Tab-separated table of C-alpha atoms in Angstrom:
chain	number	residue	atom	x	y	z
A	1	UNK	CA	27.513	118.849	-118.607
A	2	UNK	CA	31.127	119.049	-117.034
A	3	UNK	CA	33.425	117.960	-119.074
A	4	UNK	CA	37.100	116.338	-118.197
A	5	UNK	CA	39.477	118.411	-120.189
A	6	UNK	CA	42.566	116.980	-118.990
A	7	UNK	CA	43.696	114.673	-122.660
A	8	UNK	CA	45.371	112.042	-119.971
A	9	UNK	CA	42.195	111.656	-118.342
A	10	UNK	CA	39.989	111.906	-121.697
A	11	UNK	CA	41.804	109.190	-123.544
A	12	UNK	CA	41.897	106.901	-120.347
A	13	UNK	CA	38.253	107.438	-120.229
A	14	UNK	CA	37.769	106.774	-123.919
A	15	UNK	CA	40.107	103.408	-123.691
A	16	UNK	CA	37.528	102.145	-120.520
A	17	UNK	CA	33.889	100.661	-120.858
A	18	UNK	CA	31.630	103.459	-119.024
A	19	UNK	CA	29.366	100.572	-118.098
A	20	UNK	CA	31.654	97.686	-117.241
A	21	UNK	CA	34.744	99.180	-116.393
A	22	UNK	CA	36.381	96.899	-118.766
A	23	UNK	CA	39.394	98.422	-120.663
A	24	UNK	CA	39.622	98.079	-124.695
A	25	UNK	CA	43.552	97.756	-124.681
A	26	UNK	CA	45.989	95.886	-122.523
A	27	UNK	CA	47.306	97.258	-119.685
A	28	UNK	CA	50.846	98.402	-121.432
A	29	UNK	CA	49.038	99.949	-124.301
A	30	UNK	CA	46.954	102.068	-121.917
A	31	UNK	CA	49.877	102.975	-119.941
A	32	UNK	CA	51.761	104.404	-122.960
A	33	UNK	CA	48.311	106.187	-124.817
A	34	UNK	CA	47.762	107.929	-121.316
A	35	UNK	CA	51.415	109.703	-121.104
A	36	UNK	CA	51.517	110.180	-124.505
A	37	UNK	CA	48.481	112.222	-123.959
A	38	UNK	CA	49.891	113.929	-120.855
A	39	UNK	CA	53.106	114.879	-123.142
A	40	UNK	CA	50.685	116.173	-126.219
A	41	UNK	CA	48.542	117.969	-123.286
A	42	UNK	CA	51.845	119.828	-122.099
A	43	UNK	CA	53.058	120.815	-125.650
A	44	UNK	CA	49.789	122.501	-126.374
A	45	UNK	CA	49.967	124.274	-123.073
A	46	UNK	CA	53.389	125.405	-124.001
A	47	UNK	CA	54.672	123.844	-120.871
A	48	UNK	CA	56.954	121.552	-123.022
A	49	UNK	CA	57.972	121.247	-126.561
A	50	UNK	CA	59.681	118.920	-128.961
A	51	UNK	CA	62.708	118.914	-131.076
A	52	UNK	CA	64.043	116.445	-133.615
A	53	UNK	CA	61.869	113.801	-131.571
A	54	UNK	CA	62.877	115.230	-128.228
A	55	UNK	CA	61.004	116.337	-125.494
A	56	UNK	CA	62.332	119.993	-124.274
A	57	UNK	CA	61.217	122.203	-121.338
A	58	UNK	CA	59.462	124.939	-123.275
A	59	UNK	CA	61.708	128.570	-123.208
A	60	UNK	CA	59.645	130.187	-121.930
A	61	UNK	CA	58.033	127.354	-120.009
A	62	UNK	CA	54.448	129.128	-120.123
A	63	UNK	CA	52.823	128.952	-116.398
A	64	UNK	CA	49.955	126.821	-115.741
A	65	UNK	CA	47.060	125.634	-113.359
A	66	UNK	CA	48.028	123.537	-110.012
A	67	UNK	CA	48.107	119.852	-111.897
A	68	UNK	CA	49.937	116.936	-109.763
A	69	UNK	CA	49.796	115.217	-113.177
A	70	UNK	CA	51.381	117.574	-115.357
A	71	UNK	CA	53.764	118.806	-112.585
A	72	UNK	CA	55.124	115.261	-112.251
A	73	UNK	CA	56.097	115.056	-115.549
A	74	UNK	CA	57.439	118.516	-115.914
A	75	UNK	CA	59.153	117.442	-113.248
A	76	UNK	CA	60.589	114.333	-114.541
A	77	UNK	CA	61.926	116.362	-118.007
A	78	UNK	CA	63.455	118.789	-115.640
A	79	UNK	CA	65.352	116.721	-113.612
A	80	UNK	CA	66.853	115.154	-116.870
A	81	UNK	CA	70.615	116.748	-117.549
A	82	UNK	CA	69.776	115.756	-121.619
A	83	UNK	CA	66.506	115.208	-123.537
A	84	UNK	CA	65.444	111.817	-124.707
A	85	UNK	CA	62.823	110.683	-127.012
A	86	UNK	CA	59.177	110.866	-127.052
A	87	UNK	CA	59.391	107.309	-127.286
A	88	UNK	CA	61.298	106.686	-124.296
A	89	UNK	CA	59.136	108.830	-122.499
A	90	UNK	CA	56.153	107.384	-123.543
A	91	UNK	CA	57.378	104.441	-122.013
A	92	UNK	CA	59.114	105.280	-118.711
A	93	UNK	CA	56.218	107.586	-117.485
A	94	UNK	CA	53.663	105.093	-118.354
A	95	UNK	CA	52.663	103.588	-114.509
A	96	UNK	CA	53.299	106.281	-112.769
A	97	UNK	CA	51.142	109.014	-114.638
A	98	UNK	CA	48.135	106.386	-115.514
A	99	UNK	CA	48.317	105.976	-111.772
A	100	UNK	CA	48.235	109.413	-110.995
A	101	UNK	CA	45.255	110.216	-113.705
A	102	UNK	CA	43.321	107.112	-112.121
A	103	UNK	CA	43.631	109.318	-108.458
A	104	UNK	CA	42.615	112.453	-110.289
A	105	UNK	CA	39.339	110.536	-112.131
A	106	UNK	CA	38.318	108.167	-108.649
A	107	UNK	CA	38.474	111.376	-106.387
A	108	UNK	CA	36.276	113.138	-108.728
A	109	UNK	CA	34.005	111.187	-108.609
A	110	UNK	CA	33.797	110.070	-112.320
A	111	UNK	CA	34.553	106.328	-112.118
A	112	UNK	CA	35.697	103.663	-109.363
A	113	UNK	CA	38.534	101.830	-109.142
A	114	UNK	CA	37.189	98.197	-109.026
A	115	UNK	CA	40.544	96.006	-108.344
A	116	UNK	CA	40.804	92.544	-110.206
A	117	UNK	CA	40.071	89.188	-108.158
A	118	UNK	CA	42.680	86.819	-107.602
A	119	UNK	CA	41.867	83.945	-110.680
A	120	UNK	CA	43.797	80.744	-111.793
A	121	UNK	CA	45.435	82.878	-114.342
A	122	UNK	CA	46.271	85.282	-111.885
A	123	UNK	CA	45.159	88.224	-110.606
A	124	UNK	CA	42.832	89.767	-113.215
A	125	UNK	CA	42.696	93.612	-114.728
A	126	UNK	CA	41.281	96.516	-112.626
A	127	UNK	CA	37.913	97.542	-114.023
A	128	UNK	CA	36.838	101.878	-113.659
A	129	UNK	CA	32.982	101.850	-113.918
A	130	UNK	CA	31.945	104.858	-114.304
A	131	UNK	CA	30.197	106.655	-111.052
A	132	UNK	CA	29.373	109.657	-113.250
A	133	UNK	CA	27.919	108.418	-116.201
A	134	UNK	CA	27.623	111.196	-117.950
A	135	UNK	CA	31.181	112.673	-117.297
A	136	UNK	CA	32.676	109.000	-118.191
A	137	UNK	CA	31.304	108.457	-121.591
A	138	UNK	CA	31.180	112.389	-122.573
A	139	UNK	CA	34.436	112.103	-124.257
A	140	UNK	CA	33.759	109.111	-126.074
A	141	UNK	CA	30.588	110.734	-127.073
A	142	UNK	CA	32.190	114.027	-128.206
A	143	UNK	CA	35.067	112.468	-130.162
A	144	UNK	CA	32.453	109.951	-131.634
A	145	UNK	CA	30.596	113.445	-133.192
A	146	UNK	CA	33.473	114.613	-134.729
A	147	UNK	CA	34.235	111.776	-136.422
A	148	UNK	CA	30.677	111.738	-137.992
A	149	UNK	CA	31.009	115.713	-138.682
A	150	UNK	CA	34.849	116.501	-139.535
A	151	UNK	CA	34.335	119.945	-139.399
A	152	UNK	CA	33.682	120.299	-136.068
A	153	UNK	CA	36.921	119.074	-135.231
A	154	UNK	CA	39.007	120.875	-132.145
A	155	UNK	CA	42.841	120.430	-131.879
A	156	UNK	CA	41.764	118.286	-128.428
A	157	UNK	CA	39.829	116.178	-130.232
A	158	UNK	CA	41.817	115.657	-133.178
A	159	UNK	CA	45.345	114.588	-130.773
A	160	UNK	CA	42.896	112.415	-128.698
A	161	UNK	CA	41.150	110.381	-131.605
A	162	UNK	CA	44.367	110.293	-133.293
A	163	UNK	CA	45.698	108.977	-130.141
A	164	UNK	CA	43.319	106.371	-129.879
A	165	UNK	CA	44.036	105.199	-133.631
A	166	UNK	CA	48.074	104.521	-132.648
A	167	UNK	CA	47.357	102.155	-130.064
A	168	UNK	CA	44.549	100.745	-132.762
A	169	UNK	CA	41.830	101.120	-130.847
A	170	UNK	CA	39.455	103.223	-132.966
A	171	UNK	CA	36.851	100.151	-132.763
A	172	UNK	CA	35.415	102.094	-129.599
A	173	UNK	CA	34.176	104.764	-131.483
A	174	UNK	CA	31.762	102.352	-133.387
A	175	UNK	CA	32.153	104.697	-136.472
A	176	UNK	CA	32.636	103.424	-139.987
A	177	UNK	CA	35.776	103.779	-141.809
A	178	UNK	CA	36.675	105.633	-138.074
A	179	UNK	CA	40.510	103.753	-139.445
A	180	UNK	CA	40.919	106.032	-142.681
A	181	UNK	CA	39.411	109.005	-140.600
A	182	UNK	CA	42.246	109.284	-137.799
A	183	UNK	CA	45.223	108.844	-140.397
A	184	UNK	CA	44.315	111.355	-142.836
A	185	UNK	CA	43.561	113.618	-139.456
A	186	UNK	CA	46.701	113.150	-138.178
A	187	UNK	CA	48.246	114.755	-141.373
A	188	UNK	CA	46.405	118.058	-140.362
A	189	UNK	CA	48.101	118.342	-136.244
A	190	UNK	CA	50.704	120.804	-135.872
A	191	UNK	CA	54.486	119.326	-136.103
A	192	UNK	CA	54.953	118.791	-132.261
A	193	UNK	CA	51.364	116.525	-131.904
A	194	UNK	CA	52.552	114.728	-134.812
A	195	UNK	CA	55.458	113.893	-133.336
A	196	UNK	CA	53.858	112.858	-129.975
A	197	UNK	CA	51.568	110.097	-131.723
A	198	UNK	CA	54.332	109.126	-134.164
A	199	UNK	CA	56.521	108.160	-130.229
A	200	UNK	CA	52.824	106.518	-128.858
A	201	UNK	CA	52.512	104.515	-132.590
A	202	UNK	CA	56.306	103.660	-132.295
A	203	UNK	CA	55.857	102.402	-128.826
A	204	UNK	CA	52.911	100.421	-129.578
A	205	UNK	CA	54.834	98.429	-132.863
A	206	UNK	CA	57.709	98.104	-130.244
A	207	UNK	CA	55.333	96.800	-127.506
A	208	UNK	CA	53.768	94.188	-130.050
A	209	UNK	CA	56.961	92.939	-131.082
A	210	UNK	CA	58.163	91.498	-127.374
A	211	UNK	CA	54.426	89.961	-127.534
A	212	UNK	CA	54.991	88.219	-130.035
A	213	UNK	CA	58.470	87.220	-129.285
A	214	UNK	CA	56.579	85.386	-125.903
């Protein structure tokens, strides 16, 4: 079965209901788990790292496949004359890259981008049903296993599911006790990961706050 390897596109996949389309988090939440993802995806291709919190061009920056997702953010760090937080990128690369990994996923052919119908309420949230069923849950699936068999744990899987337990979502994984599972494996990711989903966890808290200031 092909896989997506991409972690942007695995963790948007794992945050959307294969059958329905329907995603598990709001549409902020998503936004920051998916560049967080691209960021943790870059630092274990060497293409970036991070220091005291702040996202660096790697030296050497190591050279990797043609990827219009990963180049745009590369990019974006590149252009920057100082570094800034994970945090703040988490944030400001949110739309754009979550657009750019719903392109990547649609022209695939692993899900469809169903747009939401104009309602009272306004206009409702974009659904991604998968068109590849297989491809579309397979991460969901694989992280799932790991959960119920630790030791077959990859660093992928581990930044993914750990990921996925910042933006407190690790009720799609149907495991039990999935909660205590993702903290204690976040203790075991190498220093830069860690510091990836502290900047997703930290823009999650920061991202509940204004909601509850509405």
């Amino acid at each position: 079965m092909k896989q997506t390897t991409k972690l942007s596109c695995q963790l948007f996949l794992l945050l959307h209901d294969p059958f329905t389309g329907k995603g598990e988090v709001s549409q902020e939440l998503l936004e920051c788990g998916v560049s967080a993802a691209e960021l943790a995806d870059l630092v274990i291709g060497r293409r970036i790292g991070i220091i005291d919190d702040h996202v660096v061009m790697a030296d050497p920056v190591q050279a990797g496949p043609t990827d219009r997702v990963g180049d745009y953010v590369l990019g974006c760090v590149a252009d920057q004359q100082k570094s800034y937080t994970v945090r703040t990128w988490v944030g400001s690369l949110g739309e754009a890259v979550t657009d750019l990994v719903v392109r990547e996923l649609v022209d695939e052919g692993v899900v469809r981008h169903q747009r939401g119908s104009l309602g009272l309420r306004g206009r409702k949230p974009d659904r991604f049903p998968a068109m590849d069923l297989l491809r579309a849950s397979s991460s969901r699936n694989r992280v799932r296993h790991m959960l119920t068999h630790p030791a077959e744990f990859d660093l992928a899987g581990a930044t993914v599911a750990s990921m996925v337990g910042a933006l407190g979502a690790e009720r799609v994984f149907e495991v039990h006790d999935a909660r205590d599972v993702l903290k204690e494996l976040n203790t075991y990711l190498p220093p830069a990961l860690q510091a990836v989903v502290a900047g997703l966890a930290a823009a999650v808290a920061a991202a509940s706050v204004a909601l509850g200031g509405r």
